[in-house]
């Protein structure tokens, strides 16, 4: 499990998007009829800036990428200890700039796109967690 903190990858911004599904059916002379069929995709975007001299850097990003490579749903827990759900990593974007003479970046901007998924079935008490 990856812990976001000052010495690893402290994010400065968290954005959440929740989609709701309303398929429609065309009707003659009327607006299309719509029906709510449930919650759609839920996504969280974490973004921020790393200054490797002060915060985490390349090593922390590599560890995070390696975890994402497994394709496993991981729990996302906020700083208060509240479980936000289980998420998979859809994309990782990094921008490096302000380089030292050896090519090491002084500044790394990052954006992680996470998608909420059902909890893994092997977790005890998963039925309770599905309420999230």
Short mmCIF file of the C-alpha atoms (twelve columns), coordinates in Angstrom:
data_MODEL
# 
_entry.id   MODEL 
# 
loop_
_atom_site.group_PDB 
_atom_site.id 
_atom_site.type_symbol 
_atom_site.label_atom_id 
_atom_site.label_alt_id 
_atom_site.label_comp_id 
_atom_site.label_asym_id 
_atom_site.label_seq_id 
_atom_site.Cartn_x 
_atom_site.Cartn_y 
_atom_site.Cartn_z 
_atom_site.pdbx_PDB_model_num 
ATOM 1   C CA . UNK A 1   0.000   0.000   0.000   1 
ATOM 2   C CA . UNK A 2   1.281   3.512   -0.799  1 
ATOM 3   C CA . UNK A 3   1.168   6.296   1.777   1 
ATOM 4   C CA . UNK A 4   0.935   9.840   0.444   1 
ATOM 5   C CA . UNK A 5   2.913   12.067  2.810   1 
ATOM 6   C CA . UNK A 6   5.500   14.871  2.708   1 
ATOM 7   C CA . UNK A 7   8.465   12.520  2.309   1 
ATOM 8   C CA . UNK A 8   6.853   10.491  -0.504  1 
ATOM 9   C CA . UNK A 9   4.260   12.155  -2.774  1 
ATOM 10  C CA . UNK A 10  2.317   14.918  -1.030  1 
ATOM 11  C CA . UNK A 11  -0.540  15.929  -3.305  1 
ATOM 12  C CA . UNK A 12  -1.838  19.499  -3.139  1 
ATOM 13  C CA . UNK A 13  -5.123  18.999  -4.956  1 
ATOM 14  C CA . UNK A 14  -7.791  16.290  -4.986  1 
ATOM 15  C CA . UNK A 15  -10.604 16.473  -7.550  1 
ATOM 16  C CA . UNK A 16  -13.577 14.118  -7.561  1 
ATOM 17  C CA . UNK A 17  -15.964 13.359  -10.424 1 
ATOM 18  C CA . UNK A 18  -19.059 11.196  -10.066 1 
ATOM 19  C CA . UNK A 19  -21.177 10.357  -13.104 1 
ATOM 20  C CA . UNK A 20  -24.819 9.318   -12.954 1 
ATOM 21  C CA . UNK A 21  -26.410 7.129   -15.622 1 
ATOM 22  C CA . UNK A 22  -29.606 8.308   -17.342 1 
ATOM 23  C CA . UNK A 23  -30.154 6.391   -20.586 1 
ATOM 24  C CA . UNK A 24  -32.859 7.795   -22.826 1 
ATOM 25  C CA . UNK A 25  -35.426 6.387   -25.203 1 
ATOM 26  C CA . UNK A 26  -36.774 8.450   -28.085 1 
ATOM 27  C CA . UNK A 27  -40.522 9.152   -28.172 1 
ATOM 28  C CA . UNK A 28  -42.626 10.548  -30.990 1 
ATOM 29  C CA . UNK A 29  -43.589 14.184  -30.404 1 
ATOM 30  C CA . UNK A 30  -42.081 14.246  -26.900 1 
ATOM 31  C CA . UNK A 31  -38.731 14.675  -25.322 1 
ATOM 32  C CA . UNK A 32  -36.781 11.439  -24.938 1 
ATOM 33  C CA . UNK A 33  -37.801 9.494   -21.828 1 
ATOM 34  C CA . UNK A 34  -34.967 9.073   -19.347 1 
ATOM 35  C CA . UNK A 35  -34.513 6.654   -16.509 1 
ATOM 36  C CA . UNK A 36  -32.018 6.723   -13.668 1 
ATOM 37  C CA . UNK A 37  -30.210 3.380   -13.645 1 
ATOM 38  C CA . UNK A 38  -27.551 4.074   -11.031 1 
ATOM 39  C CA . UNK A 39  -24.253 5.652   -10.286 1 
ATOM 40  C CA . UNK A 40  -21.711 5.586   -13.100 1 
ATOM 41  C CA . UNK A 41  -17.960 5.929   -12.908 1 
ATOM 42  C CA . UNK A 42  -16.379 7.669   -9.954  1 
ATOM 43  C CA . UNK A 43  -12.938 9.168   -10.415 1 
ATOM 44  C CA . UNK A 44  -10.442 11.003  -8.252  1 
ATOM 45  C CA . UNK A 45  -7.538  13.029  -9.566  1 
ATOM 46  C CA . UNK A 46  -4.575  13.745  -7.314  1 
ATOM 47  C CA . UNK A 47  -2.113  16.394  -8.410  1 
ATOM 48  C CA . UNK A 48  0.740   18.369  -7.000  1 
ATOM 49  C CA . UNK A 49  4.356   19.396  -7.256  1 
ATOM 50  C CA . UNK A 50  7.377   17.592  -5.857  1 
ATOM 51  C CA . UNK A 51  10.615  19.330  -4.976  1 
ATOM 52  C CA . UNK A 52  12.940  16.339  -4.461  1 
ATOM 53  C CA . UNK A 53  15.236  18.361  -2.180  1 
ATOM 54  C CA . UNK A 54  12.318  18.814  0.253   1 
ATOM 55  C CA . UNK A 55  9.630   16.240  -0.627  1 
ATOM 56  C CA . UNK A 56  9.618   12.852  -2.284  1 
ATOM 57  C CA . UNK A 57  11.027  12.501  -5.746  1 
ATOM 58  C CA . UNK A 58  11.929  9.993   -8.422  1 
ATOM 59  C CA . UNK A 59  12.164  7.028   -6.039  1 
ATOM 60  C CA . UNK A 60  8.681   7.666   -4.616  1 
ATOM 61  C CA . UNK A 61  7.250   8.052   -8.121  1 
ATOM 62  C CA . UNK A 62  8.874   4.794   -9.231  1 
ATOM 63  C CA . UNK A 63  7.449   2.956   -6.217  1 
ATOM 64  C CA . UNK A 64  4.000   4.344   -6.991  1 
ATOM 65  C CA . UNK A 65  4.309   3.311   -10.663 1 
ATOM 66  C CA . UNK A 66  5.384   -0.211  -9.674  1 
ATOM 67  C CA . UNK A 67  2.330   -0.526  -7.437  1 
ATOM 68  C CA . UNK A 68  0.092   0.666   -10.292 1 
ATOM 69  C CA . UNK A 69  1.702   -1.921  -12.611 1 
ATOM 70  C CA . UNK A 70  0.117   -4.725  -10.577 1 
ATOM 71  C CA . UNK A 71  -3.370  -3.607  -11.664 1 
ATOM 72  C CA . UNK A 72  -4.733  -4.216  -8.187  1 
ATOM 73  C CA . UNK A 73  -7.465  -2.173  -6.523  1 
ATOM 74  C CA . UNK A 74  -6.002  -0.447  -3.470  1 
ATOM 75  C CA . UNK A 75  -7.887  1.232   -0.639  1 
ATOM 76  C CA . UNK A 76  -7.808  5.025   -0.620  1 
ATOM 77  C CA . UNK A 77  -7.947  6.364   2.923   1 
ATOM 78  C CA . UNK A 78  -8.003  10.067  3.701   1 
ATOM 79  C CA . UNK A 79  -5.891  11.746  6.385   1 
ATOM 80  C CA . UNK A 80  -8.686  11.281  8.948   1 
ATOM 81  C CA . UNK A 81  -8.625  7.514   8.463   1 
ATOM 82  C CA . UNK A 82  -11.880 7.371   6.489   1 
ATOM 83  C CA . UNK A 83  -11.957 4.769   3.707   1 
ATOM 84  C CA . UNK A 84  -12.982 6.483   0.469   1 
ATOM 85  C CA . UNK A 85  -13.217 3.188   -1.401  1 
ATOM 86  C CA . UNK A 86  -11.023 1.003   -3.586  1 
ATOM 87  C CA . UNK A 87  -9.323  2.544   -6.602  1 
ATOM 88  C CA . UNK A 88  -7.236  1.487   -9.566  1 
ATOM 89  C CA . UNK A 89  -4.785  3.817   -11.240 1 
ATOM 90  C CA . UNK A 90  -5.938  4.800   -14.731 1 
ATOM 91  C CA . UNK A 91  -3.060  7.117   -15.595 1 
ATOM 92  C CA . UNK A 92  0.071   8.755   -14.263 1 
ATOM 93  C CA . UNK A 93  1.368   11.971  -15.776 1 
ATOM 94  C CA . UNK A 94  4.616   13.630  -14.712 1 
ATOM 95  C CA . UNK A 95  6.299   16.790  -15.931 1 
ATOM 96  C CA . UNK A 96  9.909   17.447  -14.959 1 
ATOM 97  C CA . UNK A 97  11.625  20.827  -15.139 1 
ATOM 98  C CA . UNK A 98  14.357  23.033  -13.679 1 
ATOM 99  C CA . UNK A 99  17.136  20.464  -13.998 1 
ATOM 100 C CA . UNK A 100 20.425  20.196  -12.111 1 
ATOM 101 C CA . UNK A 101 23.637  19.849  -14.142 1 
ATOM 102 C CA . UNK A 102 23.370  16.033  -13.985 1 
ATOM 103 C CA . UNK A 103 19.841  16.056  -15.473 1 
ATOM 104 C CA . UNK A 104 18.012  15.472  -12.168 1 
ATOM 105 C CA . UNK A 105 14.839  17.568  -12.011 1 
ATOM 106 C CA . UNK A 106 14.422  20.090  -9.210  1 
ATOM 107 C CA . UNK A 107 10.683  20.194  -9.801  1 
ATOM 108 C CA . UNK A 108 8.288   17.376  -10.718 1 
ATOM 109 C CA . UNK A 109 4.610   18.056  -11.365 1 
ATOM 110 C CA . UNK A 110 2.324   15.025  -11.249 1 
ATOM 111 C CA . UNK A 111 -1.269  14.020  -11.884 1 
ATOM 112 C CA . UNK A 112 -2.703  10.622  -10.943 1 
ATOM 113 C CA . UNK A 113 -6.118  9.582   -12.264 1 
ATOM 114 C CA . UNK A 114 -7.842  6.980   -10.094 1 
ATOM 115 C CA . UNK A 115 -11.065 5.085   -10.808 1 
ATOM 116 C CA . UNK A 116 -13.285 3.656   -8.079  1 
ATOM 117 C CA . UNK A 117 -13.979 -0.059  -8.344  1 
ATOM 118 C CA . UNK A 118 -15.782 -2.668  -6.277  1 
ATOM 119 C CA . UNK A 119 -13.666 -3.983  -3.404  1 
ATOM 120 C CA . UNK A 120 -11.756 -7.205  -4.026  1 
ATOM 121 C CA . UNK A 121 -13.767 -10.264 -3.032  1 
ATOM 122 C CA . UNK A 122 -10.961 -11.682 -0.892  1 
ATOM 123 C CA . UNK A 123 -11.216 -8.956  1.739   1 
ATOM 124 C CA . UNK A 124 -13.033 -10.031 4.910   1 
ATOM 125 C CA . UNK A 125 -16.049 -7.818  5.492   1 
ATOM 126 C CA . UNK A 126 -16.203 -6.738  1.842   1 
ATOM 127 C CA . UNK A 127 -20.012 -6.682  2.029   1 
ATOM 128 C CA . UNK A 128 -19.801 -3.837  4.544   1 
ATOM 129 C CA . UNK A 129 -17.254 -1.993  2.412   1 
ATOM 130 C CA . UNK A 130 -19.576 -2.167  -0.646  1 
ATOM 131 C CA . UNK A 131 -21.758 0.386   1.087   1 
ATOM 132 C CA . UNK A 132 -19.173 3.051   0.259   1 
# 
